[in-house]
Structure formats: C-alpha cells, structure tokens
C-alpha cells in the first residue's frame, strides 16, 4: 500500500481486520526468513530503526544496523527475541545497511547470509557462522566473491545441494549489472523489453562461496515468454524465496512498486519458472517481503507490514499466516486485511 494512501487509514480498525498480529512489538522487524531447525521455528528478520534519514528511491531510510533472531516453539506460541546476533560494526568489509538476511544449517553449523553496502557503497552478500541458530554469529572477513545486490535466500534441496537466490532493483542496485558486471551507466530496461532477472548460484560445500557463475532466473508467462519490465504486477523486483512442494519448485518474490508477493513454478532450482499467481495482496507500507516455511505439516507465509507503526514504511512488523496449496499446485491468495 503506497505511502501516500495511508493518511486517512483508521489503524485501530485496520488492525482488527488484519489476518494476523505482529509477532513482536518491542522492536520493529521486517523481511522474515523462517526455518525449522531441530523442530523449532527460527525467524531471521531485518531490524528496522528510525535513523532520521529522508525517504528516497535508493532506500537510504532503511538504515538497519544489526540482526536479532526470533524463535518460536510453535506458530501459536510466544515469539522470543534472542538478542543481537550480528552488528554491522563486527563485519570487517561492511559499512552500512544490513538489509534482508537468510540462514541455513549444515553439519551442526548455522550460517547467516546478509547484504550490506561495502566501503565503496556497493551491496554485496556476506556470511556469518555460529554453533547456535540464535547466534551470536561471527562474520567472515570478506563478502562472498562474485556476490552483489541484495536479498539472499538460500535453499537446501533434497540431494543436499544449496542454492542462493538474490537480487533487487532500485536501491538494491540490480539494474546496474549485466552478466554479473557492474556499470554505473546501466539502467532498467524499457517497458517493452524483458524485465531484469533474479539471480541464482549453487553454493560450495562449505557454504562460503559460489560453486559457479551466478546466472539469471527466467520467469515466463503461460506462453513461455519472459515477463516484460512494463508488466510490473508480475515481474520480479526483489525478495526471492524458493520452496519445494510435491516435487515442484516454487519461486516467489515481491513486485516492489505494485506491492504484490507473486509466485512461479518450475521443475528444477534454476527454472524456468512459469508465473502462476499472487500469494499476498498489498500490505500497509511500501515494501513487501516474505518467506514460506513448512511447520508441523502445514505451510505458512511469514511477511511484514507497517500497521504497528501506523504506516511508516521503514518501521515494519513481522507476521505469519497459513497458506494453502491446492491439488493443481496453485496457492490461494491471501488478503492481509479482511473486508
């Protein structure tokens, strides 16, 4: 829901109509990446703060500095803030803006993947490691070689392979890259041209790097044609996520300036993925960012909105809601607020 449309909202009434409540209220959290590790739910969100920075399309007002891990025994139980897990001051290569993270588990170690701006102002993706899912995490001294842009999401396939999905346009700088090379002169394609693609790379066995050159993920329409830049209710903007259901791979993402969470279905982790529909209608606040996680045999969408902060776009709150996969493979579209 765009910033300019919130001034007449009755937030008390809106919160009564919301399909879910903020999981934590003592701080602002966003961009939740949810996982079940050893039978318990762990959520890895951004930690929103108000740094007093004016709003702009580069997202400078999203000035997050650290990460906290939220844990829950069940989807109905109290959400626990486990304290600071990693701060930008403890990441040797990073300067600012600790944006949407993700996590993975392998061989008794927990890996936190996060984007941040380096000393040159370019986003890259880092890794930090812990013996505990709640941290604290110790950052590697350098970012992942060949990484760029934002919103890492790491998927573990059934064969033990791990893949990282990443990328985001506008403030996420993806529009400046072509074939993994940065050029300040690059801009978004024309509306009639194919939209920019999210990026995927298989990871090395130690989860500290890419095992291959990152490559674009094709999101296509029912005819097999790439979605166009002008198709901004369906094309990729940011917030990649991948989950697997009944042998199919579901790539989901945010459309950014039209505020939808959409999904596309494919037969392997690289795609192509055929656009299938929307998972979540627009929420209060400009951004929409999510994850999808199976918990105790049911599937849940973890997402955020800005209802707790009464519409302040960069002060968001993490929520969750159950989603339904139908027998034909489609997912029901959620409305975040009841009529």
JSON list of N, CA and C in Angstrom, two decimals, residues 83-151:
[
{"chain": "A", "resi": 83, "resn": "UNK", "atom": "N", "xyz": [18.02, -11.52, 21.22]},
{"chain": "A", "resi": 83, "resn": "UNK", "atom": "CA", "xyz": [19.07, -10.52, 21.35]},
{"chain": "A", "resi": 83, "resn": "UNK", "atom": "C", "xyz": [19.88, -10.34, 20.08]},
{"chain": "A", "resi": 84, "resn": "UNK", "atom": "N", "xyz": [20.84, -9.44, 20.16]},
{"chain": "A", "resi": 84, "resn": "UNK", "atom": "CA", "xyz": [21.64, -9.12, 18.98]},
{"chain": "A", "resi": 84, "resn": "UNK", "atom": "C", "xyz": [22.47, -10.33, 18.54]},
{"chain": "A", "resi": 85, "resn": "UNK", "atom": "N", "xyz": [22.34, -10.67, 17.26]},
{"chain": "A", "resi": 85, "resn": "UNK", "atom": "CA", "xyz": [23.06, -11.81, 16.70]},
{"chain": "A", "resi": 85, "resn": "UNK", "atom": "C", "xyz": [24.28, -11.39, 15.89]},
{"chain": "A", "resi": 86, "resn": "UNK", "atom": "N", "xyz": [24.19, -10.20, 15.28]},
{"chain": "A", "resi": 86, "resn": "UNK", "atom": "CA", "xyz": [25.31, -9.68, 14.49]},
{"chain": "A", "resi": 86, "resn": "UNK", "atom": "C", "xyz": [25.08, -8.19, 14.28]},
{"chain": "A", "resi": 87, "resn": "UNK", "atom": "N", "xyz": [26.14, -7.40, 14.39]},
{"chain": "A", "resi": 87, "resn": "UNK", "atom": "CA", "xyz": [26.08, -5.95, 14.19]},
{"chain": "A", "resi": 87, "resn": "UNK", "atom": "C", "xyz": [27.03, -5.56, 13.07]},
{"chain": "A", "resi": 88, "resn": "UNK", "atom": "N", "xyz": [26.66, -4.53, 12.33]},
{"chain": "A", "resi": 88, "resn": "UNK", "atom": "CA", "xyz": [27.49, -4.11, 11.20]},
{"chain": "A", "resi": 88, "resn": "UNK", "atom": "C", "xyz": [28.91, -3.75, 11.63]},
{"chain": "A", "resi": 89, "resn": "UNK", "atom": "N", "xyz": [29.08, -3.27, 12.84]},
{"chain": "A", "resi": 89, "resn": "UNK", "atom": "CA", "xyz": [30.43, -2.89, 13.30]},
{"chain": "A", "resi": 89, "resn": "UNK", "atom": "C", "xyz": [31.35, -4.10, 13.43]},
{"chain": "A", "resi": 90, "resn": "UNK", "atom": "N", "xyz": [30.76, -5.30, 13.47]},
{"chain": "A", "resi": 90, "resn": "UNK", "atom": "CA", "xyz": [31.55, -6.52, 13.59]},
{"chain": "A", "resi": 90, "resn": "UNK", "atom": "C", "xyz": [31.73, -7.24, 12.26]},
{"chain": "A", "resi": 91, "resn": "UNK", "atom": "N", "xyz": [31.40, -6.56, 11.17]},
{"chain": "A", "resi": 91, "resn": "UNK", "atom": "CA", "xyz": [31.59, -7.12, 9.83]},
{"chain": "A", "resi": 91, "resn": "UNK", "atom": "C", "xyz": [32.69, -6.31, 9.16]},
{"chain": "A", "resi": 92, "resn": "UNK", "atom": "N", "xyz": [33.88, -6.86, 9.00]},
{"chain": "A", "resi": 92, "resn": "UNK", "atom": "CA", "xyz": [35.04, -6.07, 8.56]},
{"chain": "A", "resi": 92, "resn": "UNK", "atom": "C", "xyz": [34.84, -5.35, 7.24]},
{"chain": "A", "resi": 93, "resn": "UNK", "atom": "N", "xyz": [34.12, -5.96, 6.31]},
{"chain": "A", "resi": 93, "resn": "UNK", "atom": "CA", "xyz": [34.01, -5.38, 4.97]},
{"chain": "A", "resi": 93, "resn": "UNK", "atom": "C", "xyz": [32.81, -4.45, 4.80]},
{"chain": "A", "resi": 94, "resn": "UNK", "atom": "N", "xyz": [31.87, -4.47, 5.75]},
{"chain": "A", "resi": 94, "resn": "UNK", "atom": "CA", "xyz": [30.60, -3.77, 5.58]},
{"chain": "A", "resi": 94, "resn": "UNK", "atom": "C", "xyz": [30.62, -2.39, 6.21]},
{"chain": "A", "resi": 95, "resn": "UNK", "atom": "N", "xyz": [29.89, -1.47, 5.59]},
{"chain": "A", "resi": 95, "resn": "UNK", "atom": "CA", "xyz": [29.82, -0.11, 6.10]},
{"chain": "A", "resi": 95, "resn": "UNK", "atom": "C", "xyz": [28.45, 0.22, 6.68]},
{"chain": "A", "resi": 96, "resn": "UNK", "atom": "N", "xyz": [27.37, -0.17, 6.00]},
{"chain": "A", "resi": 96, "resn": "UNK", "atom": "CA", "xyz": [26.03, 0.21, 6.47]},
{"chain": "A", "resi": 96, "resn": "UNK", "atom": "C", "xyz": [24.95, -0.61, 5.77]},
{"chain": "A", "resi": 97, "resn": "UNK", "atom": "N", "xyz": [23.74, -0.45, 6.27]},
{"chain": "A", "resi": 97, "resn": "UNK", "atom": "CA", "xyz": [22.52, -1.02, 5.68]},
{"chain": "A", "resi": 97, "resn": "UNK", "atom": "C", "xyz": [22.54, -2.55, 5.64]},
{"chain": "A", "resi": 98, "resn": "UNK", "atom": "N", "xyz": [22.30, -3.12, 6.81]},
{"chain": "A", "resi": 98, "resn": "UNK", "atom": "CA", "xyz": [22.18, -4.58, 6.95]},
{"chain": "A", "resi": 98, "resn": "UNK", "atom": "C", "xyz": [20.75, -4.96, 6.59]},
{"chain": "A", "resi": 99, "resn": "UNK", "atom": "N", "xyz": [20.52, -5.23, 5.33]},
{"chain": "A", "resi": 99, "resn": "UNK", "atom": "CA", "xyz": [19.18, -5.49, 4.82]},
{"chain": "A", "resi": 99, "resn": "UNK", "atom": "C", "xyz": [18.79, -6.96, 4.97]},
{"chain": "A", "resi": 100, "resn": "UNK", "atom": "N", "xyz": [17.75, -7.38, 4.25]},
{"chain": "A", "resi": 100, "resn": "UNK", "atom": "CA", "xyz": [17.09, -8.67, 4.47]},
{"chain": "A", "resi": 100, "resn": "UNK", "atom": "C", "xyz": [18.06, -9.86, 4.44]},
{"chain": "A", "resi": 101, "resn": "UNK", "atom": "N", "xyz": [18.12, -10.65, 5.53]},
{"chain": "A", "resi": 101, "resn": "UNK", "atom": "CA", "xyz": [19.03, -11.79, 5.60]},
{"chain": "A", "resi": 101, "resn": "UNK", "atom": "C", "xyz": [18.31, -13.12, 5.36]},
{"chain": "A", "resi": 102, "resn": "UNK", "atom": "N", "xyz": [19.08, -14.18, 5.39]},
{"chain": "A", "resi": 102, "resn": "UNK", "atom": "CA", "xyz": [18.55, -15.55, 5.43]},
{"chain": "A", "resi": 102, "resn": "UNK", "atom": "C", "xyz": [19.53, -16.40, 6.21]},
{"chain": "A", "resi": 103, "resn": "UNK", "atom": "N", "xyz": [19.16, -17.65, 6.46]},
{"chain": "A", "resi": 103, "resn": "UNK", "atom": "CA", "xyz": [20.01, -18.55, 7.24]},
{"chain": "A", "resi": 103, "resn": "UNK", "atom": "C", "xyz": [19.92, -19.96, 6.69]},
{"chain": "A", "resi": 104, "resn": "UNK", "atom": "N", "xyz": [20.91, -20.77, 7.02]},
{"chain": "A", "resi": 104, "resn": "UNK", "atom": "CA", "xyz": [20.93, -22.18, 6.64]},
{"chain": "A", "resi": 104, "resn": "UNK", "atom": "C", "xyz": [21.67, -22.96, 7.71]},
{"chain": "A", "resi": 105, "resn": "UNK", "atom": "N", "xyz": [21.45, -24.27, 7.70]},
{"chain": "A", "resi": 105, "resn": "UNK", "atom": "CA", "xyz": [22.08, -25.17, 8.66]},
{"chain": "A", "resi": 105, "resn": "UNK", "atom": "C", "xyz": [22.77, -26.29, 7.90]},
{"chain": "A", "resi": 106, "resn": "UNK", "atom": "N", "xyz": [24.00, -26.61, 8.31]},
{"chain": "A", "resi": 106, "resn": "UNK", "atom": "CA", "xyz": [24.71, -27.73, 7.72]},
{"chain": "A", "resi": 106, "resn": "UNK", "atom": "C", "xyz": [25.76, -28.25, 8.69]},
{"chain": "A", "resi": 107, "resn": "UNK", "atom": "N", "xyz": [25.74, -29.54, 8.91]},
{"chain": "A", "resi": 107, "resn": "UNK", "atom": "CA", "xyz": [26.76, -30.22, 9.72]},
{"chain": "A", "resi": 107, "resn": "UNK", "atom": "C", "xyz": [26.99, -29.55, 11.07]},
{"chain": "A", "resi": 108, "resn": "UNK", "atom": "N", "xyz": [25.90, -29.20, 11.73]},
{"chain": "A", "resi": 108, "resn": "UNK", "atom": "CA", "xyz": [25.99, -28.64, 13.07]},
{"chain": "A", "resi": 108, "resn": "UNK", "atom": "C", "xyz": [26.33, -27.17, 13.15]},
{"chain": "A", "resi": 109, "resn": "UNK", "atom": "N", "xyz": [26.51, -26.53, 12.01]},
{"chain": "A", "resi": 109, "resn": "UNK", "atom": "CA", "xyz": [26.80, -25.10, 11.97]},
{"chain": "A", "resi": 109, "resn": "UNK", "atom": "C", "xyz": [25.61, -24.34, 11.38]},
{"chain": "A", "resi": 110, "resn": "UNK", "atom": "N", "xyz": [25.46, -23.09, 11.81]},
{"chain": "A", "resi": 110, "resn": "UNK", "atom": "CA", "xyz": [24.40, -22.23, 11.30]},
{"chain": "A", "resi": 110, "resn": "UNK", "atom": "C", "xyz": [25.05, -21.05, 10.58]},
{"chain": "A", "resi": 111, "resn": "UNK", "atom": "N", "xyz": [24.48, -20.75, 9.43]},
{"chain": "A", "resi": 111, "resn": "UNK", "atom": "CA", "xyz": [25.05, -19.74, 8.54]},
{"chain": "A", "resi": 111, "resn": "UNK", "atom": "C", "xyz": [24.05, -18.62, 8.33]},
{"chain": "A", "resi": 112, "resn": "UNK", "atom": "N", "xyz": [24.46, -17.40, 8.61]},
{"chain": "A", "resi": 112, "resn": "UNK", "atom": "CA", "xyz": [23.63, -16.22, 8.38]},
{"chain": "A", "resi": 112, "resn": "UNK", "atom": "C", "xyz": [24.17, -15.51, 7.13]},
{"chain": "A", "resi": 113, "resn": "UNK", "atom": "N", "xyz": [23.30, -15.34, 6.15]},
{"chain": "A", "resi": 113, "resn": "UNK", "atom": "CA", "xyz": [23.66, -14.67, 4.90]},
{"chain": "A", "resi": 113, "resn": "UNK", "atom": "C", "xyz": [22.99, -13.30, 4.90]},
{"chain": "A", "resi": 114, "resn": "UNK", "atom": "N", "xyz": [23.73, -12.26, 4.57]},
{"chain": "A", "resi": 114, "resn": "UNK", "atom": "CA", "xyz": [23.19, -10.91, 4.70]},
{"chain": "A", "resi": 114, "resn": "UNK", "atom": "C", "xyz": [23.80, -9.99, 3.65]},
{"chain": "A", "resi": 115, "resn": "UNK", "atom": "N", "xyz": [23.01, -9.03, 3.18]},
{"chain": "A", "resi": 115, "resn": "UNK", "atom": "CA", "xyz": [23.55, -7.99, 2.30]},
{"chain": "A", "resi": 115, "resn": "UNK", "atom": "C", "xyz": [23.93, -6.76, 3.11]},
{"chain": "A", "resi": 116, "resn": "UNK", "atom": "N", "xyz": [24.93, -6.05, 2.63]},
{"chain": "A", "resi": 116, "resn": "UNK", "atom": "CA", "xyz": [25.30, -4.77, 3.22]},
{"chain": "A", "resi": 116, "resn": "UNK", "atom": "C", "xyz": [26.10, -3.99, 2.19]},
{"chain": "A", "resi": 117, "resn": "UNK", "atom": "N", "xyz": [26.14, -2.69, 2.37]},
{"chain": "A", "resi": 117, "resn": "UNK", "atom": "CA", "xyz": [26.98, -1.88, 1.49]},
{"chain": "A", "resi": 117, "resn": "UNK", "atom": "C", "xyz": [28.44, -1.97, 1.94]},
{"chain": "A", "resi": 118, "resn": "UNK", "atom": "N", "xyz": [29.33, -2.18, 0.97]},
{"chain": "A", "resi": 118, "resn": "UNK", "atom": "CA", "xyz": [30.75, -2.20, 1.29]},
{"chain": "A", "resi": 118, "resn": "UNK", "atom": "C", "xyz": [31.29, -0.77, 1.34]},
{"chain": "A", "resi": 119, "resn": "UNK", "atom": "N", "xyz": [32.57, -0.62, 1.52]},
{"chain": "A", "resi": 119, "resn": "UNK", "atom": "CA", "xyz": [33.16, 0.71, 1.69]},
{"chain": "A", "resi": 119, "resn": "UNK", "atom": "C", "xyz": [33.02, 1.58, 0.45]},
{"chain": "A", "resi": 120, "resn": "UNK", "atom": "N", "xyz": [32.77, 0.95, -0.69]},
{"chain": "A", "resi": 120, "resn": "UNK", "atom": "CA", "xyz": [32.56, 1.69, -1.94]},
{"chain": "A", "resi": 120, "resn": "UNK", "atom": "C", "xyz": [31.11, 2.02, -2.21]},
{"chain": "A", "resi": 121, "resn": "UNK", "atom": "N", "xyz": [30.22, 1.61, -1.30]},
{"chain": "A", "resi": 121, "resn": "UNK", "atom": "CA", "xyz": [28.81, 1.91, -1.47]},
{"chain": "A", "resi": 121, "resn": "UNK", "atom": "C", "xyz": [28.04, 0.88, -2.26]},
{"chain": "A", "resi": 122, "resn": "UNK", "atom": "N", "xyz": [28.69, -0.21, -2.66]},
{"chain": "A", "resi": 122, "resn": "UNK", "atom": "CA", "xyz": [28.01, -1.27, -3.41]},
{"chain": "A", "resi": 122, "resn": "UNK", "atom": "C", "xyz": [27.56, -2.37, -2.46]},
{"chain": "A", "resi": 123, "resn": "UNK", "atom": "N", "xyz": [26.36, -2.87, -2.70]},
{"chain": "A", "resi": 123, "resn": "UNK", "atom": "CA", "xyz": [25.88, -4.00, -1.91]},
{"chain": "A", "resi": 123, "resn": "UNK", "atom": "C", "xyz": [26.63, -5.27, -2.32]},
{"chain": "A", "resi": 124, "resn": "UNK", "atom": "N", "xyz": [27.02, -6.04, -1.33]},
{"chain": "A", "resi": 124, "resn": "UNK", "atom": "CA", "xyz": [27.49, -7.40, -1.51]},
{"chain": "A", "resi": 124, "resn": "UNK", "atom": "C", "xyz": [26.85, -8.28, -0.43]},
{"chain": "A", "resi": 125, "resn": "UNK", "atom": "N", "xyz": [27.10, -9.57, -0.51]},
{"chain": "A", "resi": 125, "resn": "UNK", "atom": "CA", "xyz": [26.46, -10.51, 0.40]},
{"chain": "A", "resi": 125, "resn": "UNK", "atom": "C", "xyz": [27.53, -11.19, 1.23]},
{"chain": "A", "resi": 126, "resn": "UNK", "atom": "N", "xyz": [27.34, -11.17, 2.54]},
{"chain": "A", "resi": 126, "resn": "UNK", "atom": "CA", "xyz": [28.28, -11.76, 3.46]},
{"chain": "A", "resi": 126, "resn": "UNK", "atom": "C", "xyz": [27.75, -13.01, 4.12]},
{"chain": "A", "resi": 127, "resn": "UNK", "atom": "N", "xyz": [28.64, -13.69, 4.84]},
{"chain": "A", "resi": 127, "resn": "UNK", "atom": "CA", "xyz": [28.30, -14.89, 5.59]},
{"chain": "A", "resi": 127, "resn": "UNK", "atom": "C", "xyz": [28.84, -14.75, 7.00]},
{"chain": "A", "resi": 128, "resn": "UNK", "atom": "N", "xyz": [28.03, -15.18, 7.97]},
{"chain": "A", "resi": 128, "resn": "UNK", "atom": "CA", "xyz": [28.49, -15.25, 9.35]},
{"chain": "A", "resi": 128, "resn": "UNK", "atom": "C", "xyz": [28.08, -16.61, 9.91]},
{"chain": "A", "resi": 129, "resn": "UNK", "atom": "N", "xyz": [28.87, -17.15, 10.83]},
{"chain": "A", "resi": 129, "resn": "UNK", "atom": "CA", "xyz": [28.71, -18.54, 11.27]},
{"chain": "A", "resi": 129, "resn": "UNK", "atom": "C", "xyz": [28.55, -18.59, 12.78]},
{"chain": "A", "resi": 130, "resn": "UNK", "atom": "N", "xyz": [27.73, -19.57, 13.23]},
{"chain": "A", "resi": 130, "resn": "UNK", "atom": "CA", "xyz": [27.53, -19.77, 14.65]},
{"chain": "A", "resi": 130, "resn": "UNK", "atom": "C", "xyz": [27.30, -21.26, 14.93]},
{"chain": "A", "resi": 131, "resn": "UNK", "atom": "N", "xyz": [27.53, -21.65, 16.18]},
{"chain": "A", "resi": 131, "resn": "UNK", "atom": "CA", "xyz": [27.18, -23.01, 16.61]},
{"chain": "A", "resi": 131, "resn": "UNK", "atom": "C", "xyz": [25.73, -23.09, 17.04]},
{"chain": "A", "resi": 132, "resn": "UNK", "atom": "N", "xyz": [25.05, -21.95, 17.12]},
{"chain": "A", "resi": 132, "resn": "UNK", "atom": "CA", "xyz": [23.67, -21.90, 17.58]},
{"chain": "A", "resi": 132, "resn": "UNK", "atom": "C", "xyz": [22.79, -21.20, 16.54]},
{"chain": "A", "resi": 133, "resn": "UNK", "atom": "N", "xyz": [21.56, -21.64, 16.36]},
{"chain": "A", "resi": 133, "resn": "UNK", "atom": "CA", "xyz": [20.67, -20.95, 15.41]},
{"chain": "A", "resi": 133, "resn": "UNK", "atom": "C", "xyz": [20.35, -19.52, 15.80]},
{"chain": "A", "resi": 134, "resn": "UNK", "atom": "N", "xyz": [20.54, -19.17, 17.07]},
{"chain": "A", "resi": 134, "resn": "UNK", "atom": "CA", "xyz": [20.25, -17.81, 17.52]},
{"chain": "A", "resi": 134, "resn": "UNK", "atom": "C", "xyz": [21.50, -16.93, 17.58]},
{"chain": "A", "resi": 135, "resn": "UNK", "atom": "N", "xyz": [22.66, -17.48, 17.22]},
{"chain": "A", "resi": 135, "resn": "UNK", "atom": "CA", "xyz": [23.88, -16.72, 17.28]},
{"chain": "A", "resi": 135, "resn": "UNK", "atom": "C", "xyz": [24.45, -16.67, 18.70]},
{"chain": "A", "resi": 136, "resn": "UNK", "atom": "N", "xyz": [25.40, -15.77, 18.97]},
{"chain": "A", "resi": 136, "resn": "UNK", "atom": "CA", "xyz": [25.89, -14.75, 18.04]},
{"chain": "A", "resi": 136, "resn": "UNK", "atom": "C", "xyz": [26.66, -15.36, 16.87]},
{"chain": "A", "resi": 137, "resn": "UNK", "atom": "N", "xyz": [26.66, -14.61, 15.75]},
{"chain": "A", "resi": 137, "resn": "UNK", "atom": "CA", "xyz": [27.32, -15.05, 14.53]},
{"chain": "A", "resi": 137, "resn": "UNK", "atom": "C", "xyz": [28.62, -14.28, 14.34]},
{"chain": "A", "resi": 138, "resn": "UNK", "atom": "N", "xyz": [29.63, -14.98, 13.85]},
{"chain": "A", "resi": 138, "resn": "UNK", "atom": "CA", "xyz": [30.92, -14.35, 13.54]},
{"chain": "A", "resi": 138, "resn": "UNK", "atom": "C", "xyz": [31.04, -14.22, 12.03]},
{"chain": "A", "resi": 139, "resn": "UNK", "atom": "N", "xyz": [31.21, -13.00, 11.56]},
{"chain": "A", "resi": 139, "resn": "UNK", "atom": "CA", "xyz": [31.25, -12.74, 10.13]},
{"chain": "A", "resi": 139, "resn": "UNK", "atom": "C", "xyz": [32.59, -13.14, 9.52]},
{"chain": "A", "resi": 140, "resn": "UNK", "atom": "N", "xyz": [32.54, -13.68, 8.31]},
{"chain": "A", "resi": 140, "resn": "UNK", "atom": "CA", "xyz": [33.74, -13.90, 7.52]},
{"chain": "A", "resi": 140, "resn": "UNK", "atom": "C", "xyz": [34.36, -12.53, 7.18]},
{"chain": "A", "resi": 141, "resn": "UNK", "atom": "N", "xyz": [35.68, -12.46, 7.02]},
{"chain": "A", "resi": 141, "resn": "UNK", "atom": "CA", "xyz": [36.32, -11.15, 6.82]},
{"chain": "A", "resi": 141, "resn": "UNK", "atom": "C", "xyz": [35.99, -10.49, 5.48]},
{"chain": "A", "resi": 142, "resn": "UNK", "atom": "N", "xyz": [35.58, -11.28, 4.50]},
{"chain": "A", "resi": 142, "resn": "UNK", "atom": "CA", "xyz": [35.27, -10.75, 3.18]},
{"chain": "A", "resi": 142, "resn": "UNK", "atom": "C", "xyz": [33.89, -11.22, 2.74]},
{"chain": "A", "resi": 143, "resn": "UNK", "atom": "N", "xyz": [33.23, -10.46, 1.87]},
{"chain": "A", "resi": 143, "resn": "UNK", "atom": "CA", "xyz": [31.94, -10.92, 1.33]},
{"chain": "A", "resi": 143, "resn": "UNK", "atom": "C", "xyz": [32.15, -12.10, 0.38]},
{"chain": "A", "resi": 144, "resn": "UNK", "atom": "N", "xyz": [31.08, -12.75, 0.00]},
{"chain": "A", "resi": 144, "resn": "UNK", "atom": "CA", "xyz": [31.14, -13.83, -0.96]},
{"chain": "A", "resi": 144, "resn": "UNK", "atom": "C", "xyz": [31.68, -13.30, -2.29]},
{"chain": "A", "resi": 145, "resn": "UNK", "atom": "N", "xyz": [32.72, -13.93, -2.79]},
{"chain": "A", "resi": 145, "resn": "UNK", "atom": "CA", "xyz": [33.31, -13.49, -4.04]},
{"chain": "A", "resi": 145, "resn": "UNK", "atom": "C", "xyz": [32.29, -13.63, -5.17]},
{"chain": "A", "resi": 146, "resn": "UNK", "atom": "N", "xyz": [32.13, -12.57, -5.94]},
{"chain": "A", "resi": 146, "resn": "UNK", "atom": "CA", "xyz": [31.18, -12.58, -7.04]},
{"chain": "A", "resi": 146, "resn": "UNK", "atom": "C", "xyz": [29.76, -12.23, -6.65]},
{"chain": "A", "resi": 147, "resn": "UNK", "atom": "N", "xyz": [29.53, -11.93, -5.37]},
{"chain": "A", "resi": 147, "resn": "UNK", "atom": "CA", "xyz": [28.18, -11.57, -4.93]},
{"chain": "A", "resi": 147, "resn": "UNK", "atom": "C", "xyz": [27.91, -10.10, -5.16]},
{"chain": "A", "resi": 148, "resn": "UNK", "atom": "N", "xyz": [26.64, -9.76, -5.31]},
{"chain": "A", "resi": 148, "resn": "UNK", "atom": "CA", "xyz": [26.23, -8.37, -5.48]},
{"chain": "A", "resi": 148, "resn": "UNK", "atom": "C", "xyz": [24.74, -8.26, -5.21]},
{"chain": "A", "resi": 149, "resn": "UNK", "atom": "N", "xyz": [24.28, -7.02, -5.14]},
{"chain": "A", "resi": 149, "resn": "UNK", "atom": "CA", "xyz": [22.87, -6.71, -4.90]},
{"chain": "A", "resi": 149, "resn": "UNK", "atom": "C", "xyz": [22.44, -7.21, -3.51]},
{"chain": "A", "resi": 150, "resn": "UNK", "atom": "N", "xyz": [21.16, -7.58, -3.36]},
{"chain": "A", "resi": 150, "resn": "UNK", "atom": "CA", "xyz": [20.57, -7.75, -2.03]},
{"chain": "A", "resi": 150, "resn": "UNK", "atom": "C", "xyz": [19.72, -9.03, -1.96]},
{"chain": "A", "resi": 151, "resn": "UNK", "atom": "N", "xyz": [19.11, -9.23, -0.80]},
{"chain": "A", "resi": 151, "resn": "UNK", "atom": "CA", "xyz": [18.06, -10.22, -0.55]},
{"chain": "A", "resi": 151, "resn": "UNK", "atom": "C", "xyz": [18.50, -11.66, -0.82]}
]
